[in-house]
Each structure stands twice: as structure tokens, then as C-alpha cells.
Tab-separated table of C-alpha atoms and ligand atoms in Angstrom:
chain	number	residue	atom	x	y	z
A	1	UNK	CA	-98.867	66.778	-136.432
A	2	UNK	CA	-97.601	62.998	-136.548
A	3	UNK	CA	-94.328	62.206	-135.738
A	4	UNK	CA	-92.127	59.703	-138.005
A	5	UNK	CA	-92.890	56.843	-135.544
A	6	UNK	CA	-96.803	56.755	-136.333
A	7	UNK	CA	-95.974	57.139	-140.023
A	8	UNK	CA	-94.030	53.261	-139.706
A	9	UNK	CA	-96.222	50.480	-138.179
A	10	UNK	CA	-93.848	47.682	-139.917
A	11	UNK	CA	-90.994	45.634	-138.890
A	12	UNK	CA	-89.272	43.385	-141.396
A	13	UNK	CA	-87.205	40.288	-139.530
A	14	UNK	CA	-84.362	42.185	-142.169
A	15	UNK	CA	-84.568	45.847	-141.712
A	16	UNK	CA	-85.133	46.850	-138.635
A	17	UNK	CA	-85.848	50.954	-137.106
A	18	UNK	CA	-82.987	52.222	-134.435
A	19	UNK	CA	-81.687	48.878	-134.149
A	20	UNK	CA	-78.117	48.098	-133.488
A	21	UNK	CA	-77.073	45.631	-135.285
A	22	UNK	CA	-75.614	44.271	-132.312
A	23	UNK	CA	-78.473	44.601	-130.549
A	24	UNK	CA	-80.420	42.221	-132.976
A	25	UNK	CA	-78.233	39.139	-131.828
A	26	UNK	CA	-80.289	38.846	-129.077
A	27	UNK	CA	-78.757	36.262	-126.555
A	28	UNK	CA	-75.161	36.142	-125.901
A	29	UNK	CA	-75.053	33.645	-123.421
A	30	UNK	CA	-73.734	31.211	-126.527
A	31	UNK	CA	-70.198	32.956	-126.360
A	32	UNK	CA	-70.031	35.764	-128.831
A	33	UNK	CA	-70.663	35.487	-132.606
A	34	UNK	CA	-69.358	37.451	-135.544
A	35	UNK	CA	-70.675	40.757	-135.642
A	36	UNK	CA	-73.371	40.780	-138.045
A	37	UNK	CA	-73.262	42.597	-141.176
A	38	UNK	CA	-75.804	45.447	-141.610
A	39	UNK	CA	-75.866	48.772	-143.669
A	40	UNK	CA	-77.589	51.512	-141.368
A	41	UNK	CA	-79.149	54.590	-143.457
A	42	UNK	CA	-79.892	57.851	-142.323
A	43	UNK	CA	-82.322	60.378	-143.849
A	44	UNK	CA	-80.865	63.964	-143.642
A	45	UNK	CA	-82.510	65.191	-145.872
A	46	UNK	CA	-86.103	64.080	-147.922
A	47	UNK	CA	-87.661	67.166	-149.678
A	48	UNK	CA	-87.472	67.795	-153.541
A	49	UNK	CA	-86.934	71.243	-155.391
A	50	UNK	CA	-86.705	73.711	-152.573
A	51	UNK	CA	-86.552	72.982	-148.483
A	52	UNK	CA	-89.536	73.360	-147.055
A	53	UNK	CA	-89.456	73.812	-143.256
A	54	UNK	CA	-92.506	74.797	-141.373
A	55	UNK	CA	-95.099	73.670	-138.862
A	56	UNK	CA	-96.481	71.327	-141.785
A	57	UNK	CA	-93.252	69.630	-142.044
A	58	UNK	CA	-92.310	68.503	-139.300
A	59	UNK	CA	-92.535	65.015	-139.337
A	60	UNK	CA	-91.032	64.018	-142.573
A	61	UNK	CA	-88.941	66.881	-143.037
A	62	UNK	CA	-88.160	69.951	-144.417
A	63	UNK	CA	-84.521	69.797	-145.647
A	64	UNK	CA	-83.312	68.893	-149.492
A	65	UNK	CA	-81.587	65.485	-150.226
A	66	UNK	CA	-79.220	64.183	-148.493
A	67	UNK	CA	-79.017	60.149	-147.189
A	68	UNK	CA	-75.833	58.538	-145.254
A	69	UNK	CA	-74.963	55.030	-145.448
A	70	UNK	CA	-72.670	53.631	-142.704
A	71	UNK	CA	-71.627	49.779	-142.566
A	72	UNK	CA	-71.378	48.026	-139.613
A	73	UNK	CA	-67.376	48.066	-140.652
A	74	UNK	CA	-67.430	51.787	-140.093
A	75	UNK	CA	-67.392	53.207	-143.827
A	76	UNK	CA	-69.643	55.990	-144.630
A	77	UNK	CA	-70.727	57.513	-147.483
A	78	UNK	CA	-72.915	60.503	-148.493
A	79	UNK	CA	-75.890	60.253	-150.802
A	80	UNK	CA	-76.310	63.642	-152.488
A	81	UNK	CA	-75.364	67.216	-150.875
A	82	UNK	CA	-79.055	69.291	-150.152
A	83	UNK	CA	-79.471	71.369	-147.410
A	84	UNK	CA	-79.766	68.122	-145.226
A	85	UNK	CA	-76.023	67.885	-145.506
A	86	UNK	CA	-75.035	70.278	-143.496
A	87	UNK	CA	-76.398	68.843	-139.673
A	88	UNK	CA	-74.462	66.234	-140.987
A	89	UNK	CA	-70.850	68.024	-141.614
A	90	UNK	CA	-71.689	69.268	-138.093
A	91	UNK	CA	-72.193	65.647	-136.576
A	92	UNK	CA	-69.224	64.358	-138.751
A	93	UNK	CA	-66.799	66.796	-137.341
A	94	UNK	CA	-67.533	65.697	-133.886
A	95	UNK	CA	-67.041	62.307	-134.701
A	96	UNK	CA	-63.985	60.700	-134.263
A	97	UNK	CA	-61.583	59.214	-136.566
A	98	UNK	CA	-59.949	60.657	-139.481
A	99	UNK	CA	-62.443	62.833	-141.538
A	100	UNK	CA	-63.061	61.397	-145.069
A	101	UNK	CA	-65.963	62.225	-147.057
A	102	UNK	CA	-67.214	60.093	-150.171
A	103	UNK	CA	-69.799	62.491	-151.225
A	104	UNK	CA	-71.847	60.789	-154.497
A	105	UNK	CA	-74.239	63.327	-156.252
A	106	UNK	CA	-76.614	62.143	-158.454
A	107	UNK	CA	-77.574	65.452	-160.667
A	108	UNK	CA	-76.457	68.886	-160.082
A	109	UNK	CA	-80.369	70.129	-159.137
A	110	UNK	CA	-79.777	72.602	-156.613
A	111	UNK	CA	-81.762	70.536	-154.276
A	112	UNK	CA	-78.917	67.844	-154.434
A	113	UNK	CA	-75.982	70.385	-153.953
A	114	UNK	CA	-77.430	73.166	-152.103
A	115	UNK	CA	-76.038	72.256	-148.437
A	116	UNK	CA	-72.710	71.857	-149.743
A	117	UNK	CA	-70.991	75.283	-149.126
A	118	UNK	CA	-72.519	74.642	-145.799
A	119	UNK	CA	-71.220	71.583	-145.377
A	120	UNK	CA	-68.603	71.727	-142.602
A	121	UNK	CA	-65.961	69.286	-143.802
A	122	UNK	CA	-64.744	71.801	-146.846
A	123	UNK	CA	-63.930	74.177	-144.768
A	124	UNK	CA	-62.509	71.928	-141.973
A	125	UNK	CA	-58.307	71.495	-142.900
A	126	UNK	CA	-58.494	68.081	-141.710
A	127	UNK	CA	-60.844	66.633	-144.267
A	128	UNK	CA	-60.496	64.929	-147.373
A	129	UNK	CA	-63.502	64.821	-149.376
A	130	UNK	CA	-64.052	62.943	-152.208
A	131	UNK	CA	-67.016	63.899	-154.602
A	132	UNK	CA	-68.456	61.208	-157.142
A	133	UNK	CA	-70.800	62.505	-159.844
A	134	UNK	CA	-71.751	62.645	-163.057
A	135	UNK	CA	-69.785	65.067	-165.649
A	136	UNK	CA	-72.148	67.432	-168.603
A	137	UNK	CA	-70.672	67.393	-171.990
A	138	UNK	CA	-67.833	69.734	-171.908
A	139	UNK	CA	-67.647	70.246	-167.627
A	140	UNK	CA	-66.331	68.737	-165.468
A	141	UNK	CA	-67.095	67.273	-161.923
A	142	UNK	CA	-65.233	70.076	-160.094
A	143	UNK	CA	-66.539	73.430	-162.246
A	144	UNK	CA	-70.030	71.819	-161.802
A	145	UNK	CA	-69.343	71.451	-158.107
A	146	UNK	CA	-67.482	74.448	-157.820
A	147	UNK	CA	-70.119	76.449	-159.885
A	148	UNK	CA	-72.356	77.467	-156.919
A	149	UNK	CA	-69.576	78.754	-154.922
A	150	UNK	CA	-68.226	81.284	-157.553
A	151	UNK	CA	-68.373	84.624	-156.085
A	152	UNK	CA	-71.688	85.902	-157.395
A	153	UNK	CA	-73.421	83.114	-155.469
A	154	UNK	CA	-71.064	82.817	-152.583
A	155	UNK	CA	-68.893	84.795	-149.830
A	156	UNK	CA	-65.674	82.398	-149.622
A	157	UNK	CA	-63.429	82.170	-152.924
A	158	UNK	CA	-63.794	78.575	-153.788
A	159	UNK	CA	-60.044	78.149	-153.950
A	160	UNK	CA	-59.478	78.825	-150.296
A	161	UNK	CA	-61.758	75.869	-148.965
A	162	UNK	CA	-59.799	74.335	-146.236
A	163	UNK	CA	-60.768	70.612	-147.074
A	164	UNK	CA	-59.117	69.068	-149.339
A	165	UNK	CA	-61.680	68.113	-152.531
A	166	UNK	CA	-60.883	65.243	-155.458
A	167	UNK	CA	-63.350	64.655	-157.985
A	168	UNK	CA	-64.358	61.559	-159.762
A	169	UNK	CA	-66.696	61.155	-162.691
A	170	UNK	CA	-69.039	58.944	-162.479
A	171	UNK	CA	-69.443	55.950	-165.294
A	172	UNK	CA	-70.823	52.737	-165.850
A	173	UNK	CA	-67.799	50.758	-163.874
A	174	UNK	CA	-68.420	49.870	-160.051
A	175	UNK	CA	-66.343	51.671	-157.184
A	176	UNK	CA	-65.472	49.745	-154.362
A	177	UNK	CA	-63.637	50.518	-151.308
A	178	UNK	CA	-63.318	47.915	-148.969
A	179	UNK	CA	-66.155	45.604	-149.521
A	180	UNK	CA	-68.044	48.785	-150.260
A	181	UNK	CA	-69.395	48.872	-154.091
A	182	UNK	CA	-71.625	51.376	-155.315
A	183	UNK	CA	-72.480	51.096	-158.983
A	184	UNK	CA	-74.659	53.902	-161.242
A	185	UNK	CA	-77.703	53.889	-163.717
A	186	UNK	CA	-78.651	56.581	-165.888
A	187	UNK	CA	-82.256	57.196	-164.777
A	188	UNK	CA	-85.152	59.362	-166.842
A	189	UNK	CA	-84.615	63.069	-165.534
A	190	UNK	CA	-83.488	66.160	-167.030
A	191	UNK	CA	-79.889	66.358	-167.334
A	192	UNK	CA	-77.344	63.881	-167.077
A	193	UNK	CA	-78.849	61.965	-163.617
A	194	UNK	CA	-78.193	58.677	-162.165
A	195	UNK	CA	-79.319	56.486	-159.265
A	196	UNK	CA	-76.855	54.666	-156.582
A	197	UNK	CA	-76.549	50.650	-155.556
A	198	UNK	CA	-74.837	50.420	-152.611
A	199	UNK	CA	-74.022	46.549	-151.799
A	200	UNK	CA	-71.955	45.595	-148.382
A	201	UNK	CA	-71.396	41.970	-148.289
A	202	UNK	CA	-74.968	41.096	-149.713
A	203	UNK	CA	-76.668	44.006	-148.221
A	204	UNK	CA	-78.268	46.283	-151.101
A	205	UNK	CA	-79.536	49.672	-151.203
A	206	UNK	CA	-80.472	51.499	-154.117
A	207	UNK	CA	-81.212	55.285	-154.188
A	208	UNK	CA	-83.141	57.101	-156.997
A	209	UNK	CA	-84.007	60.159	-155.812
A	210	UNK	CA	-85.244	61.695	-158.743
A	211	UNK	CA	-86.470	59.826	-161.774
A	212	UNK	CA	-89.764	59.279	-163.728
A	213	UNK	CA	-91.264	56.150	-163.925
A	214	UNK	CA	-94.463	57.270	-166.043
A	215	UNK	CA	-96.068	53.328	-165.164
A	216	UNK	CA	-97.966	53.243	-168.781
A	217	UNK	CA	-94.527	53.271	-170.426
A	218	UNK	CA	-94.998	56.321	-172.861
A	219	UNK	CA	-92.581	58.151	-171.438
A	220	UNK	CA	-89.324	56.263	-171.659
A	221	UNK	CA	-88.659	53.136	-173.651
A	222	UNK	CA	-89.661	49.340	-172.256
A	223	UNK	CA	-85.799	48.545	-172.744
A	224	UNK	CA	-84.643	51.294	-170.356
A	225	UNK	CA	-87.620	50.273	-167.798
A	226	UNK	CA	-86.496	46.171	-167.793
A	227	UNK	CA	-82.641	47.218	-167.174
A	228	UNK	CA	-83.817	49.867	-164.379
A	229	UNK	CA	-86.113	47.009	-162.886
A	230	UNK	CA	-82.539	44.601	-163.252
A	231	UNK	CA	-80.527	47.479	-161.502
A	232	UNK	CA	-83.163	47.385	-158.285
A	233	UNK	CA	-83.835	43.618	-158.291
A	234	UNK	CA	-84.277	42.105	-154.934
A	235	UNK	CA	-82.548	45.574	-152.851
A	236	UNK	CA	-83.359	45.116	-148.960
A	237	UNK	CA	-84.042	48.892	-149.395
A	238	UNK	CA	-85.228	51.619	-152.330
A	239	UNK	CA	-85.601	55.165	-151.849
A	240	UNK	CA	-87.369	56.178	-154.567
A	241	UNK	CA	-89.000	59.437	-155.922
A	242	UNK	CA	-92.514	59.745	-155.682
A	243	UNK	CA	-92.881	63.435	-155.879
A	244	UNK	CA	-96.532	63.682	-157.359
A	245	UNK	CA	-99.959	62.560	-156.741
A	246	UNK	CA	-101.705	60.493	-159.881
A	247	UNK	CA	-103.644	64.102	-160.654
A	248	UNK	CA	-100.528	65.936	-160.322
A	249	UNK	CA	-98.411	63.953	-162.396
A	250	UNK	CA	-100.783	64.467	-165.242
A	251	UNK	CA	-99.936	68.084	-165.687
A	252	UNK	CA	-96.202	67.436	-165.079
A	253	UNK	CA	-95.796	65.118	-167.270
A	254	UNK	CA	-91.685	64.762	-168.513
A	255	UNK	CA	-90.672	67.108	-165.518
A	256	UNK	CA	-88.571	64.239	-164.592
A	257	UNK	CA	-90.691	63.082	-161.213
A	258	UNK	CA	-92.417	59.675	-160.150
A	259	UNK	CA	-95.938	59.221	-158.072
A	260	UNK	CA	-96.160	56.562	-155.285
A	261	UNK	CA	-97.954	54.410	-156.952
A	262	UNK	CA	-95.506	54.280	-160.061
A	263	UNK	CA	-92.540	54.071	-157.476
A	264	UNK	CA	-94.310	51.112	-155.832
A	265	UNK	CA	-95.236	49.402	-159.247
A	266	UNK	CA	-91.253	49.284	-159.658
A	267	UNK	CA	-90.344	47.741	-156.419
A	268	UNK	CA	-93.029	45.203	-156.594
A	269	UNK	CA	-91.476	44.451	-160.098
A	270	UNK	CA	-88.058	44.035	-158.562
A	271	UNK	CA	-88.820	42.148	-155.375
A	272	UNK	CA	-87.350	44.869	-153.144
A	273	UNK	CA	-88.502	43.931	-149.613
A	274	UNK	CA	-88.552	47.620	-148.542
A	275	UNK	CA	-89.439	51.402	-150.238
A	276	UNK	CA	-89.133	54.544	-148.943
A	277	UNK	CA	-90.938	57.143	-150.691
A	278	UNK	CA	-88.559	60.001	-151.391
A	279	UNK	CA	-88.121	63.659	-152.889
A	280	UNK	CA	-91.522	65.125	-151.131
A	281	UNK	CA	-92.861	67.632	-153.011
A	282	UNK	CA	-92.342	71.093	-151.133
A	283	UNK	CA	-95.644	72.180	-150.757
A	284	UNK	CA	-97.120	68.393	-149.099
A	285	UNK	CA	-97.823	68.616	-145.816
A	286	UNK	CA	-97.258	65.295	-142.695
A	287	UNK	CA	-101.092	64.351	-143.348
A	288	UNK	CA	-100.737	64.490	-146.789
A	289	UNK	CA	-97.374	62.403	-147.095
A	290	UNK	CA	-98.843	59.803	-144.532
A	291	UNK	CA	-102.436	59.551	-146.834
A	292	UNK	CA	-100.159	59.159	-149.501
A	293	UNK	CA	-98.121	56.613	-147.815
A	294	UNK	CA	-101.082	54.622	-146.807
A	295	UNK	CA	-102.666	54.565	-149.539
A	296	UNK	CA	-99.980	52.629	-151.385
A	297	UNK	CA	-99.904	50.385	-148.651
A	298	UNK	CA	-103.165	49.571	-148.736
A	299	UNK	CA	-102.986	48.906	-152.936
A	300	UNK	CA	-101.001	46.465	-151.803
A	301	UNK	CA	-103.564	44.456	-149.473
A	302	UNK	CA	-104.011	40.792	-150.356
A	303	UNK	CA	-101.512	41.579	-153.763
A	304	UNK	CA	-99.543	38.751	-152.344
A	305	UNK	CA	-96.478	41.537	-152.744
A	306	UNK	CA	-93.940	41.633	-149.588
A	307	UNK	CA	-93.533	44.854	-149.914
A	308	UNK	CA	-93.073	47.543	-147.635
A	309	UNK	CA	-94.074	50.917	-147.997
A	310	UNK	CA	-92.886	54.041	-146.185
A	311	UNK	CA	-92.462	57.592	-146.344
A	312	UNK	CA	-88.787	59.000	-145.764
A	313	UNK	CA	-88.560	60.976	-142.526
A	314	UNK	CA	-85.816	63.389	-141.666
A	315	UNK	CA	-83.598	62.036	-138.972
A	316	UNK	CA	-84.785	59.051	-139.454
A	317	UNK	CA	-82.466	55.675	-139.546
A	318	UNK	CA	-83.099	52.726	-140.951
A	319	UNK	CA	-80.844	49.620	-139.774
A	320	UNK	CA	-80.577	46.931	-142.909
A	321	UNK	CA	-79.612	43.880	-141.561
A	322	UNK	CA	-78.346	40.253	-142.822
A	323	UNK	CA	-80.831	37.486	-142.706
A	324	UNK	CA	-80.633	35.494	-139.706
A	325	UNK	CA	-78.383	32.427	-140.099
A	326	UNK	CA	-80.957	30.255	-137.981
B	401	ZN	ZN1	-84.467	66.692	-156.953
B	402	ZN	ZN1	-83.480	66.969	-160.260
């Protein structure tokens, strides 16, 4: 079984693996400098459709979507609530600090929203939780949220969650807290499903877990493809879907997924520095996600591209870092 730390093998002078972004000063016998801006993301969660734990999962993950972004100022937010979320509610809890949640969802897939009744913070009094997402025609946020917690699907009565929940729809404006802003595009999947920027003082990561690309353009229209490639343009980091293999994606055609190579084709469009392949399909194995993964890297030998290429590991976290000034 490989381990996430065989499946890397890079190091960008901008992103750096289990880096603090203190540590990447280096020296401090100069006196001490500002404290570098960085945006640190964790994977909690990197499956598609259904968790998939097992021996043959071990490495990248088993666990639905869920990715944390933390600035080096302290804010935090939550990419999407699958059953990765809910190791983090338990680490969140423990930390210290008041406990405020900015939860952004980018579809209502159960694989997006299925940790969240498990999710410690809505049942913890002293938590405020805040959940961004996308309304349907007719719903809103909360009875879309609130839908898989109705008492067919779910012990608790909804109503007597001790967290207290807001809900914001999400639109075409940018939300900004701090010098957090996190803007959303409408991306090709079924449903009414976007994809996240998050930009901290010139740091930019964009998240689209679940969106197809279809590379020959039949699919979707070139319009929609040149203001998605706009959206990502030049992002330290994308965490793209790349669910299916080329022979795979041939049957599943309009099913809403991407393949690597389709996933890569976009980030070499935008000038992203850095992808992480995203949304596993449940049934790949380690071996197969890391043939996968090299196999877009090596597409990419003596392109001329600077682009990374990497598969998304549970528990693993990425450090994105400002350029050095020297
Ligand atoms: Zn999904
Ligand atoms: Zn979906």
C-alpha cells in the first residue's frame, strides 16, 4: 500500500507539504520579519459518490468531501460537508478560540453533505455556524440543509441542534471577511453546483470538486469553458475532479464528472502552478490513483507546462505560501 508521501515527489519554492509558514523564513538572525502570508489546506475528505474505506484506500482516503482552508491570520473555512467533516468538528472543538464555522457547500450530493449531522459543532451550544450554498428553485439553503436531518433520515429533530445555524445563498457577488474573499462559478454538473476561489492577500485557491470538463468541448459550450478557464487563471492551487479514467468517461458521459487528463488540460490552460486531483471514484484503489496520477505527470514531460500534478490524500495539508520577496 503507498502512503501519501510516495504519491508527492514535488516541491514548489510556493507551496510547500507540512510547512509552517514560519518555518519557511528560514534565518532569523536578521531580526524578525513580517509573518508571511500563506493559506494552509487540509484534505478531510477526497472520495466522490459514496466513502469508500478499506485496505485499498488507505493512502488517499476513504472519506467524502470535505477541504479546510486556514490563513496564516487564523480564519478558517470549510469546503463542503462529506463524511470527512466530521474528524474535523472533533478537532475543531478541541481547538481553542471561539467556535465559528463558515461551512460553503458546493451542491447538495450527499457526498458533499453527508458528515454534517455528524459534524460536532451543530450540536455543540457554543458554535455558530454559518452555511454558504447554493439555493434550487423554490428551496431554500436551510430546508436543503435541513432536508437530511428530517426524522425519516435522522434520530435528533433538526430544531433542537445546539449550534446555532444561519444560512446564506450563494450568488455571483464575492464574500469577504477580513481579507478573506471567496467568490462562486456555476460549473457543468447536475443540479445547481458551483466551484469556490478562495484569495488571502494574493494567495488563490480554487476548488471544483465536481464538474465536467468533457476536453473536446461537446459537452458544454466554448463560452462557459473560456470564463471557467478566467475563474482558475493563475490559482497557486486547484482541486479539481477527475473522477474517471479516459475509457470510463466514455460511458458516463453528462454524469457531471472530469478525467485527469481533462482536469489537467484546464490547469495548464489557466497557468495554475499546482492540481490536486479530486473526487476519487469509490471503487479506485492507492495503485490505481497513483498510475493515474503519474500518468498525467508524465503527459506533461518536456510540455514546457509548470504544472504540478497530484492526487488528494486524506489528512493531507498543503501549505500555500507567498513568493519570496528576495
Ligand atoms: Zn460529488
Ligand atoms: Zn455531485
Amino acid at each position: 500500500v503507498s502512503t501519501p508521501e510516495q504519491v508527492t515527489g514535488f516541491r514548489s519554492p510556493r507551496v510547500l507539504d507540512r510547512v509552517e509558514a514560519g518555518d519557511a523564513r528560514g534565518f532569523d538572525c536578521l531580526g524578525p520579519s513580517p509573518e508571511p502570508a500563506s493559506l494552509r489546506v487540509v484534505c478531510w475528505g477526497t472520495r466522490g459518490s459514496i466513502s469508500s474505506p478499506g485496505p485499498e484506500t488507505v493512502a488517499f482516503g476513504g472519506n467524502t468531501a470535505c477541504v479546510e482552508v486556514r490563513t496564516s491570520t487564523g480564519r478558517s473555512i470549510i469546503l463542503d460537508g462529506g463524511t470527512g467533516i466530521r474528524r474535523l468538528g472533533a478537532e475543531l472543538t478541541r481547538r481553542e478560540g471561539p467556535l465559528e464555522v463558515e461551512l460553503f457547500l458546493t451542491h447538495f450530493h450527499w457526498d458533499h453533505i453527508q458528515g454534517i449531522p455528524f459534524f460536532a459543532p451543530i450540536h455543540d451550544p457554543r458554535a455558530r455556524i454559518c452555511v454558504h450554498a447554493p439555493p434550487e428553485t423554490g428551496r431554500s439553503v436551510e430546508e436543503l440543509f435541513a432536508g437530511q436531518m428530517s426524522r425519516t433520515y435522522f434520530p435528533l429533530p433538526y430544531e433542537a441542534l445546539a449550534g446555532s445555524l444561519h444560512f446564506f445563498p450563494v450568488g455571483t457577488g464575492v464574500w469577504a471577511l477580513d481579507e478573506l474573499a471567496i467568490s462562486a462559478f456555476r460549473v457543468c454538473h447536475p443540479g445547481y453546483t458551483v466551484g469556490y476561489e478562495i484569495e488571502f492577500r494574493g494567495l488563490r485557491v480554487v476548488y471544483i470538486p465536481d464538474n465536467e470538463l468533457a476536453g473536446d468541448g461537446s459537452s458544454f459550450d466554448d463560452e462557459w469553458y473560456a470564463r471557467l478557464v478566467e475563474f482558475v487563471a493563475g490559482a497557486d492551487l486547484l482541486i479539481h475532479d477527475a473522477m474517471y479514467t479516459e475509457a470510463e468517461y466514455e460511458r458516463r458521459r453528462g454524469w457531471g464528472h472530469s478525467t485527469a487528463a481533462q482536469a489537467v488540460a484546464l490547469a495548464a490552460s489557466a497557468g495554475v502552478k499546482r492540481l490536486l486531483l479530486f473526487h476519487h471514484d469509490p471503487d479506485r484503489t492507492d495503485e490505481e490513483i497513483q498510475a493515474i496520477v503519474c500518468a498525467a505527470g508524465r503527459e506533461l514531460v518536456g510540455s514546457g507546462i509548470e504544472l504540478e500534478v497530484e492526487g488528494a490524500a486524506e489528512g493531507r495539508e498543503l501549505v500555500v505560501l507567498a513568493p519570496d520577496p528576495a
